Short mmCIF file of C-alpha atoms in Angstrom, two decimals:
data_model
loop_
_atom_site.label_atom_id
_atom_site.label_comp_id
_atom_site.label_asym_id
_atom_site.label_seq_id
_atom_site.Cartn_x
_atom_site.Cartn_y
_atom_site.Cartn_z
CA UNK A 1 -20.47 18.91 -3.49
CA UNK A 2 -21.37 17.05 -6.46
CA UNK A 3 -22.41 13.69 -5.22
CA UNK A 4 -26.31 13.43 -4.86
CA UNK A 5 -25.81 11.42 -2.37
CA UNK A 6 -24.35 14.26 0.10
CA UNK A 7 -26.20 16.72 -1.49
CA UNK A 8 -29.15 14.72 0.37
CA UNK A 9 -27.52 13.71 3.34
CA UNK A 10 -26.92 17.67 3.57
CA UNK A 11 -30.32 18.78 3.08
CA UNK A 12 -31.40 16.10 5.68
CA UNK A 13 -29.47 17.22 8.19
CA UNK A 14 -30.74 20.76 7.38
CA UNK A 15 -34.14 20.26 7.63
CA UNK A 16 -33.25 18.58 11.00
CA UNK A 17 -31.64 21.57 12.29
CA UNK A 18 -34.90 23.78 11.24
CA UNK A 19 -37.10 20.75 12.37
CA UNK A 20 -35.97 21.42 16.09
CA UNK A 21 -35.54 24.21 18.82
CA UNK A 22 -32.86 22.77 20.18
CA UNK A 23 -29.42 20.42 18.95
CA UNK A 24 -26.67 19.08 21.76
CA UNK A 25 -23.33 18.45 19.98
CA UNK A 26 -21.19 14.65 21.26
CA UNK A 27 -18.84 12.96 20.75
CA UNK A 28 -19.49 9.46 21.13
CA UNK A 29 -16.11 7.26 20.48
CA UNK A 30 -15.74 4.17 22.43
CA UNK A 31 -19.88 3.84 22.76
CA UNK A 32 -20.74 0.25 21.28
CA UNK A 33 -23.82 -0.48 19.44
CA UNK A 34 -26.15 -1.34 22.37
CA UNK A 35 -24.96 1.83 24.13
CA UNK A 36 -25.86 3.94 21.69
CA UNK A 37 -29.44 2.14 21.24
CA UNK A 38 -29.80 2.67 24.81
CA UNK A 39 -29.13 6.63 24.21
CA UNK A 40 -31.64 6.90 21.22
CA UNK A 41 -34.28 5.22 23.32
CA UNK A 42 -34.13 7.63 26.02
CA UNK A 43 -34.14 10.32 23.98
CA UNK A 44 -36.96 9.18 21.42
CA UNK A 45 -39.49 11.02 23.11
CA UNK A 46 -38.18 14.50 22.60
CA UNK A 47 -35.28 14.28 20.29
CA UNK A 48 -33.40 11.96 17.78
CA UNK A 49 -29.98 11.07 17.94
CA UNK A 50 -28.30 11.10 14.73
CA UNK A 51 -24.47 10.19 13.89
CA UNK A 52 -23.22 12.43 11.54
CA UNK A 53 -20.02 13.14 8.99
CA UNK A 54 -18.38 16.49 10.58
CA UNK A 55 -17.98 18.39 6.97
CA UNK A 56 -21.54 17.77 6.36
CA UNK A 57 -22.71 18.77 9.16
CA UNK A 58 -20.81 21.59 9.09
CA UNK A 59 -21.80 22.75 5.43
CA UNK A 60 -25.82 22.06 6.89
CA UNK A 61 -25.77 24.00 10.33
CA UNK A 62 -24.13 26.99 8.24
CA UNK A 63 -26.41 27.05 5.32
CA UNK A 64 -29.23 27.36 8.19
CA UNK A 65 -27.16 29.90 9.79
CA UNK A 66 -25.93 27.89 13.26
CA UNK A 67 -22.11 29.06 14.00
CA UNK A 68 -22.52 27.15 18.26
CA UNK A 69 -20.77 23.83 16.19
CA UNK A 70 -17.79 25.86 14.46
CA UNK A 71 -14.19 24.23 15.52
CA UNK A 72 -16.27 21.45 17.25
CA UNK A 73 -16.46 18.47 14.50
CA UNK A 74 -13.86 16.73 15.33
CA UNK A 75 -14.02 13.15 15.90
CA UNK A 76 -16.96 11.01 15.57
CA UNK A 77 -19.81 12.96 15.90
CA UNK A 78 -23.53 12.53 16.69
CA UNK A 79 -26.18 15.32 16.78
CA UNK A 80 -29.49 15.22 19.20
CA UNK A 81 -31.97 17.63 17.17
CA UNK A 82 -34.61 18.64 19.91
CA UNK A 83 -38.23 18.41 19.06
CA UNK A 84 -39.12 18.53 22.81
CA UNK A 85 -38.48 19.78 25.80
CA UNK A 86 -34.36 20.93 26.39
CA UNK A 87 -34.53 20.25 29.57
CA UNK A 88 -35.55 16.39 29.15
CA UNK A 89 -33.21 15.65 26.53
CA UNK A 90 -30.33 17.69 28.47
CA UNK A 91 -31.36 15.45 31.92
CA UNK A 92 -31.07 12.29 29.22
CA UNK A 93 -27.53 12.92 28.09
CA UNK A 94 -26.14 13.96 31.36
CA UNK A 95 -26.94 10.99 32.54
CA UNK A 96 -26.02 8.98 30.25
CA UNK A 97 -22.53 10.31 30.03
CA UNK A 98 -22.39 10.34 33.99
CA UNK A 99 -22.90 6.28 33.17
CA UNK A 100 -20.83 6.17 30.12
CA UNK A 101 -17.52 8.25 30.51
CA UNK A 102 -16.72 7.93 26.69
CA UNK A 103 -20.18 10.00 25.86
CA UNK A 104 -18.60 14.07 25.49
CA UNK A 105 -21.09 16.92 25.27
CA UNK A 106 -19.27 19.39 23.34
CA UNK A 107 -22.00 21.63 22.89
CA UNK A 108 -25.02 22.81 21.37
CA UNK A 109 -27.43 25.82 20.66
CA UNK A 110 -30.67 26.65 22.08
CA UNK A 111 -33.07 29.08 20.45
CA UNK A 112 -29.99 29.80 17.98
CA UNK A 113 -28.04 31.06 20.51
CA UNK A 114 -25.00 29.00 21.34
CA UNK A 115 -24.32 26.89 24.51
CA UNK A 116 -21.43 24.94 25.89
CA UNK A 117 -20.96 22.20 28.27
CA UNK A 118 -21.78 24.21 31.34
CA UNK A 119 -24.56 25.61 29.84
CA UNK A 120 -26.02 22.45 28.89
CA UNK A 121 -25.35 20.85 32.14
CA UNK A 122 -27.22 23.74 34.20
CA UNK A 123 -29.97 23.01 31.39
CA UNK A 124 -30.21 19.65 32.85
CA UNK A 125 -30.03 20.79 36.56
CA UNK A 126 -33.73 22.72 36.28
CA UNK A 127 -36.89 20.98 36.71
CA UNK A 128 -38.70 20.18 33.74
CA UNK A 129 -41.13 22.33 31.68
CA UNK A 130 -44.53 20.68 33.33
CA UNK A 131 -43.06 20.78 37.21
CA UNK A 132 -42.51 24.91 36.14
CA UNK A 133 -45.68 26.00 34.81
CA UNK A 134 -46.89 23.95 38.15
CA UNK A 135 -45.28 26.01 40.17
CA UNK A 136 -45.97 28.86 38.65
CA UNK A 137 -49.76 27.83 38.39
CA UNK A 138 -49.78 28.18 41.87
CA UNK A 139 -47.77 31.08 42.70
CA UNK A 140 -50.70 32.64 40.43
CA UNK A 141 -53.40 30.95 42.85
CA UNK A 142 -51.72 32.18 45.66
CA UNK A 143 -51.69 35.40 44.48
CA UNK A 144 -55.36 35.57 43.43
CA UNK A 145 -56.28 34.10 46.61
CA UNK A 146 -54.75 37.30 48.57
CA UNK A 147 -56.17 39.47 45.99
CA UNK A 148 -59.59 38.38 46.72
CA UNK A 149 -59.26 38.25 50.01
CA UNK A 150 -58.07 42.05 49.79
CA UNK A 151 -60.87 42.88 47.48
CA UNK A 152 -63.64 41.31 49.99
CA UNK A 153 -62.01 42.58 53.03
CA UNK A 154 -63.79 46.00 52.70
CA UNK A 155 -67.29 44.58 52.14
CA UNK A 156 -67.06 42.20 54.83
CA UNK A 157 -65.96 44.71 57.15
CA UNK A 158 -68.45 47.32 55.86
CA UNK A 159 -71.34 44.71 56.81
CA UNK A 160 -69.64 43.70 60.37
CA UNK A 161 -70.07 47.40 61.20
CA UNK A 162 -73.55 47.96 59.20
CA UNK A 163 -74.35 45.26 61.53
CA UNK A 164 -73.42 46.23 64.67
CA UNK A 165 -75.05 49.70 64.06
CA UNK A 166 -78.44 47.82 63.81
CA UNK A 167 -77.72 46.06 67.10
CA UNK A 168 -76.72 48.92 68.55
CA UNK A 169 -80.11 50.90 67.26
CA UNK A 170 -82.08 47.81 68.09
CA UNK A 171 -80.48 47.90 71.96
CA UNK A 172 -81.51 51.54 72.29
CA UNK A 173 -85.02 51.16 70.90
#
């Protein structure tokens, strides 16, 4: 690789793939211009969208040590590297391609583990990150509530019977 040039465009694209927890391999052929503006727009907020040459990209995912993309750069090829949440940018491209047939997830890799189509798609079929740690906010409170309800149980019933021994002293006095 001796033009600087790709030496560059290599090292970008590296420092993308460390940059981000996430990437979502496509394939993107018959997508005009606008089309693909649209995309990048509704993924701006937690990923960016970047067309790629395949033999780059292949040299850059291996010198960071990604193997999800090997035998999958073929034909054009454009790379979402995840800054934000999965889920939203798996939601985004699904769709997307759902409106636009020609977009093709062909995978990705999460966490630098690998994951295909199916895994991307049930990525995009849970609720996002801020609807989970709702619900799991108040499973928590739920589960505090019983706690203290067990913890004052005793003490409440402790006084209900301190109590009616006083009545009960009082009525024979």
């Amino acid at each position: 690789m001796a033009n600087p040039e790709k030496a560059a465009a290599v090292a970008e694209l590296v420092e993308n793939f460390r940059n981000s927890s996430a990437a979502v391999l496509t394939e993107y052929r018959g997508l005009t211009v606008d089309q693909l503006k649209q995309l990048r727009n509704s993924l701006r907020a937690n990923a960016s969208y970047a067309v790629v040459k395949n033999t780059l990209a292949d040299i850059a995912a291996k010198e960071v040590g990604i193997d999800a993309f090997e035998g999958k750069m073929e034909g054009p090829t454009a790379i979402a590297f995840v800054t934000g949440d999965p889920v939203e940018v798996a939601k985004s491209l699904r769709d997307f391609a759902k409106e636009n047939d020609k977009l093709v997830i062909k995978g990705g890799y999460l966490d630098g583990a690998a994951i295909d189509e199916a895994g991307i798609k049930k990525l995009a079929d849970l609720e996002s990150r801020e609807v989970l740690l709702a619900k799991m906010a108040g499973a928590m409170k739920g589960s505090l509530t019983k706690a203290a309800y067990l913890f004052q149980a005793p003490l409440s019933q402790a006084a209900r019977t301190v109590d009616a021994l006083r009545a009960k002293l009082d009525d024979a006095a």
